[in-house]
Tab-separated table of C-alpha atoms and ligand atoms in Angstrom:
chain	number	residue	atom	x	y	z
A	27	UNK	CA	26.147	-58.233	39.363
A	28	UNK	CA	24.621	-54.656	39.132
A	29	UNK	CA	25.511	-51.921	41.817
A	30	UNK	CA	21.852	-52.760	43.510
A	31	UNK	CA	22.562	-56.732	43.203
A	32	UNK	CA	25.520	-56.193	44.784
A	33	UNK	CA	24.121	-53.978	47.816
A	34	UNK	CA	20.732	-56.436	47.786
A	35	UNK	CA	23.710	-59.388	48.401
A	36	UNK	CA	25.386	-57.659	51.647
A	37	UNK	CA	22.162	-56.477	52.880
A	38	UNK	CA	20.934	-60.878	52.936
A	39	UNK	CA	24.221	-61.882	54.568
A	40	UNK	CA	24.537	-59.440	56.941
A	41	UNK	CA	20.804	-59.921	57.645
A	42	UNK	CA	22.160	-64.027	58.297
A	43	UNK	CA	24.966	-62.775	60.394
A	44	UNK	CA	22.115	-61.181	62.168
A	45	UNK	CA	20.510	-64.265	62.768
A	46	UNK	CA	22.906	-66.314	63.580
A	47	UNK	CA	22.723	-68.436	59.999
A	48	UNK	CA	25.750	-68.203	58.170
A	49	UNK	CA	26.319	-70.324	55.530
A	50	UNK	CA	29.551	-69.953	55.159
A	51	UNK	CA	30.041	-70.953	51.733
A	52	UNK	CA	33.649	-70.329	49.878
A	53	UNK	CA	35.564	-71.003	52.314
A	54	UNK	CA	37.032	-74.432	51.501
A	55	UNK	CA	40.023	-75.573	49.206
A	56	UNK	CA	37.941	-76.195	45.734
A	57	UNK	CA	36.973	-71.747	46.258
A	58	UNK	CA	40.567	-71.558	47.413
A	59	UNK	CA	42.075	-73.175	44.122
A	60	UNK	CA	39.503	-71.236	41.588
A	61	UNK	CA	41.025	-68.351	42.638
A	62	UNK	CA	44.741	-68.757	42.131
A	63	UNK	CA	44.576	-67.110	39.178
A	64	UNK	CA	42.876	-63.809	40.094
A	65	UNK	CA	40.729	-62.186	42.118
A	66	UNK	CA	37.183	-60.692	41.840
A	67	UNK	CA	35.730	-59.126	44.412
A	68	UNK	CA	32.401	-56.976	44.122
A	69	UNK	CA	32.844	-55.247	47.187
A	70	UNK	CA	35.100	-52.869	48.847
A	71	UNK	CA	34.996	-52.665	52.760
A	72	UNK	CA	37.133	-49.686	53.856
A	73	UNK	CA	36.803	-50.870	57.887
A	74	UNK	CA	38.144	-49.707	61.186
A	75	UNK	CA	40.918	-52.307	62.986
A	76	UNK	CA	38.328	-53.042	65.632
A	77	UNK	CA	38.549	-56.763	66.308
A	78	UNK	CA	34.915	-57.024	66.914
A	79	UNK	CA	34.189	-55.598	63.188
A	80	UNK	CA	34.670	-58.697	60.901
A	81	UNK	CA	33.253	-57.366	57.541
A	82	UNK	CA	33.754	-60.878	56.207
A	83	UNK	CA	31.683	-62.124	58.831
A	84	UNK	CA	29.354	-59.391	59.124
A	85	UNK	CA	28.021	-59.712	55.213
A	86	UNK	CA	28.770	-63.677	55.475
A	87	UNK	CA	31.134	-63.755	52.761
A	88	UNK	CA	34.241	-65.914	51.378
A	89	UNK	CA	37.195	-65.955	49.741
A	90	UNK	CA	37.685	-63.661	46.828
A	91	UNK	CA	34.268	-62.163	47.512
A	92	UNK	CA	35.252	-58.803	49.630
A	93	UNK	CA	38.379	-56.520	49.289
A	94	UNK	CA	38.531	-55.333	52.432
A	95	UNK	CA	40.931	-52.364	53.393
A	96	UNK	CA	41.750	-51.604	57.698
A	97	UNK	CA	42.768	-48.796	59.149
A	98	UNK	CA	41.600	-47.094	62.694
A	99	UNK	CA	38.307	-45.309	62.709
A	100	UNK	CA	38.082	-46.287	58.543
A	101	UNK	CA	39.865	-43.087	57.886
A	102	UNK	CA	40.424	-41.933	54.020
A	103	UNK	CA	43.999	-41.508	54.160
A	104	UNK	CA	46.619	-41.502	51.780
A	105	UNK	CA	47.769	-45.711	51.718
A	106	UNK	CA	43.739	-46.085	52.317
A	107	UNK	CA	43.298	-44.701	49.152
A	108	UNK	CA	45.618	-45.854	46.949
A	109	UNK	CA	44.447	-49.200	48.371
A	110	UNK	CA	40.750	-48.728	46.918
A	111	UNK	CA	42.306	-47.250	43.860
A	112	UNK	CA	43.723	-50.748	42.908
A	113	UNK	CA	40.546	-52.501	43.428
A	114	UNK	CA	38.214	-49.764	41.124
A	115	UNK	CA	40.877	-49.282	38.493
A	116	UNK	CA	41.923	-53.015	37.855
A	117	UNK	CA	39.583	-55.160	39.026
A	118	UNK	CA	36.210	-53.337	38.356
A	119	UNK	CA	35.056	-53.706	41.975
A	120	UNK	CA	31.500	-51.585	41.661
A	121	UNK	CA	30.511	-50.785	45.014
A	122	UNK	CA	32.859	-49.651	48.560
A	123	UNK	CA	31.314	-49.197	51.542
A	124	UNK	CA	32.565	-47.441	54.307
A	125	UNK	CA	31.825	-49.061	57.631
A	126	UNK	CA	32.041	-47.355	60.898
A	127	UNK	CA	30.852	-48.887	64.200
A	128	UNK	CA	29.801	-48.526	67.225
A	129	UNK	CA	31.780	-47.379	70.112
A	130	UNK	CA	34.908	-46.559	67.933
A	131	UNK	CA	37.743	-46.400	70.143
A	132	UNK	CA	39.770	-44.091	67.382
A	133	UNK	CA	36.636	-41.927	67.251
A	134	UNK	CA	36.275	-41.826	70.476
A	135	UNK	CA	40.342	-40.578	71.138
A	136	UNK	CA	39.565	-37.963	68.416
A	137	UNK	CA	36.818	-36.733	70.460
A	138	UNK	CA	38.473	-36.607	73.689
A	139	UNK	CA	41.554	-34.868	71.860
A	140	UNK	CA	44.814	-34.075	73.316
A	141	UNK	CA	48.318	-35.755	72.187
A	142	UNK	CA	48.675	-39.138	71.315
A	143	UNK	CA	52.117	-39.284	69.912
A	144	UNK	CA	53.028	-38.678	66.024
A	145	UNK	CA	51.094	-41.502	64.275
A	146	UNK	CA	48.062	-41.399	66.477
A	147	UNK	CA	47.817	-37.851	66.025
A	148	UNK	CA	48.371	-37.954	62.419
A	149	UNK	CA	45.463	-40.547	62.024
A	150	UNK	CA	43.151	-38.377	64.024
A	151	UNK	CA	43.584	-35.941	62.159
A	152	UNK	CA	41.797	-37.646	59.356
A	153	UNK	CA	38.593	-37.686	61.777
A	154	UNK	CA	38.934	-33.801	62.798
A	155	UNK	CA	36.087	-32.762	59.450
A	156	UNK	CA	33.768	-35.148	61.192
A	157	UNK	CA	34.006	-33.460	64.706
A	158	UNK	CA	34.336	-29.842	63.242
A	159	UNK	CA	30.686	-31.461	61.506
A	160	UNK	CA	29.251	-32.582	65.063
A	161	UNK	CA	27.951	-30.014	67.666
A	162	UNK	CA	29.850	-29.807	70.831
A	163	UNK	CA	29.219	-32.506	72.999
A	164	UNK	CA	28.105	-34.929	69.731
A	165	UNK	CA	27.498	-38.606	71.056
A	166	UNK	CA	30.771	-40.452	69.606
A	167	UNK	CA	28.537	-42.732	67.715
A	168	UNK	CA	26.566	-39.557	66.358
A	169	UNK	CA	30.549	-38.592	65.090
A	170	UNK	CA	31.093	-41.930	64.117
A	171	UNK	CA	28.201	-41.677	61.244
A	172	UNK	CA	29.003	-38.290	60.290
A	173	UNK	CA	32.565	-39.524	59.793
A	174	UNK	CA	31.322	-42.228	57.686
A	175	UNK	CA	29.363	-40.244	55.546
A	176	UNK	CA	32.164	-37.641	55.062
A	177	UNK	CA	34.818	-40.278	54.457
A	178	UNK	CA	32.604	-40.856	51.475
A	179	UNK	CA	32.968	-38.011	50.007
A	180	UNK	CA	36.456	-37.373	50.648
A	181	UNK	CA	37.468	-40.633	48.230
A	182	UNK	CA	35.872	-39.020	45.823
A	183	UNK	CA	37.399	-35.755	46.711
A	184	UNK	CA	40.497	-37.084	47.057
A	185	UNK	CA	41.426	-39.595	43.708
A	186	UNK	CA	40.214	-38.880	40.099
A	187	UNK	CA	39.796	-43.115	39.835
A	188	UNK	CA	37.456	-42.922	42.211
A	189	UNK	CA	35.652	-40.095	41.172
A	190	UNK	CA	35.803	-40.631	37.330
A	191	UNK	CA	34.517	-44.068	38.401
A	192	UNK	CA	31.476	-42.884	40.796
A	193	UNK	CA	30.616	-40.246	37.857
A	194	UNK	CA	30.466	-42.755	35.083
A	195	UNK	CA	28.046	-44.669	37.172
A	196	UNK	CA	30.219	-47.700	37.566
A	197	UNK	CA	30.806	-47.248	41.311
A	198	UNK	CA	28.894	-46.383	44.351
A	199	UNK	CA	29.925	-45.429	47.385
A	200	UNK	CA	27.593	-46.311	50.654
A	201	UNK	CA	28.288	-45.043	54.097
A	202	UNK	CA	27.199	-47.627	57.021
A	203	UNK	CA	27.414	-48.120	60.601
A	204	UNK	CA	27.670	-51.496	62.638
A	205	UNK	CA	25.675	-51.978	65.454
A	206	UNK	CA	28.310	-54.402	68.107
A	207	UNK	CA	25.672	-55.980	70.050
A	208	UNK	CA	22.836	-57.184	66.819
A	209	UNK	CA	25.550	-57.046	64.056
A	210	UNK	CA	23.279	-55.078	61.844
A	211	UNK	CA	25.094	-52.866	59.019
A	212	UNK	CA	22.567	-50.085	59.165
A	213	UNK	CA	23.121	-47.959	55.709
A	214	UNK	CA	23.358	-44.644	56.307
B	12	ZN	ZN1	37.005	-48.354	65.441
């Protein structure tokens, strides 16, 4: 599939999430069995923790079909990285998009500020471009786009795959939001 098939595909089964279709194909032990041999996903999801964020769900996909990498508030971090580094460099995966949603709750503590402990802070900190970005007072889902959109550019800013990649025109990088309530991926 070509970068624009690939986004056209996640666009239709997000849009049956939406509507309450999914078809929820390769899911089932003949998919399970054609892939014991490798793996080709043509999407990465970097995704927040959230429970109620199910990017398998969300773009009604199967097995094999998304690599999806979790960490709270879908922060570019080192292990992040590295992550989506294996999936460009070895499998050819062309597109990653970086979902934030709605009503992030590690947002949301990175807004609020103060200590939360070591690892919490450390996280965070990942977050702090996006509020330095935001005026004061910035809606958290206003902070929760802009740290979408700037998580995008820091993959690139941060690994040479990932930028040699994006420059070549073999991978592109889309920044997105999910609505909680509707489902919708809105690209940003
Ligand atoms: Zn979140």
């Amino acid at each position: 599939m070509t970068i624009n098939e690939i986004i056209a595909r996640l666009e239709g089964g997000n849009a049956r999430f939406v509507e309450d279709h999914l078809d929820g194909k390769l899911q089932d032990s003949s998919r399970r069995n054609s892939l014991t041999g490798g793996q080709q996903p043509y999407a990465i999801v970097l995704s927040c923790a959230d429970s109620r964020v199910v990017p398998e769900l969300a773009f009604d996909t199967g097995l094999g079909e998304l690599f999806v990498v979790r960490v709270a508030g879908n922060v570019a971090n080192t292990s992040s990285i590295a992550s989506i580094e294996y999936a460009v460099a070895h499998i050819g995966t062309k597109v990653i998009v970086v979902l934030g949603h709605e009503s992030c709750g590690a947002v949301t503590a990175a807004v609020q500020g103060g200590d939360n402990g070591y690892n919490l802070n450390h996280l965070l900190a990942h977050v702090s471009p996006a509020l330095s970005a935001s005026d004061e007072g910035a809606e958290v889902n206003d902070v929760v786009k802009t740290n979408a959109k700037l998580t995008a550019q820091e993959l690139v800013a941060r690994s040479t795959i990932i930028k040699s990649a994006v420059d070549k025109g073999d991978l592109k990088i889309a920044p997105a939001y999910y609505h909680l309530g509707t489902g919708k991926v809105e690209f940003l």
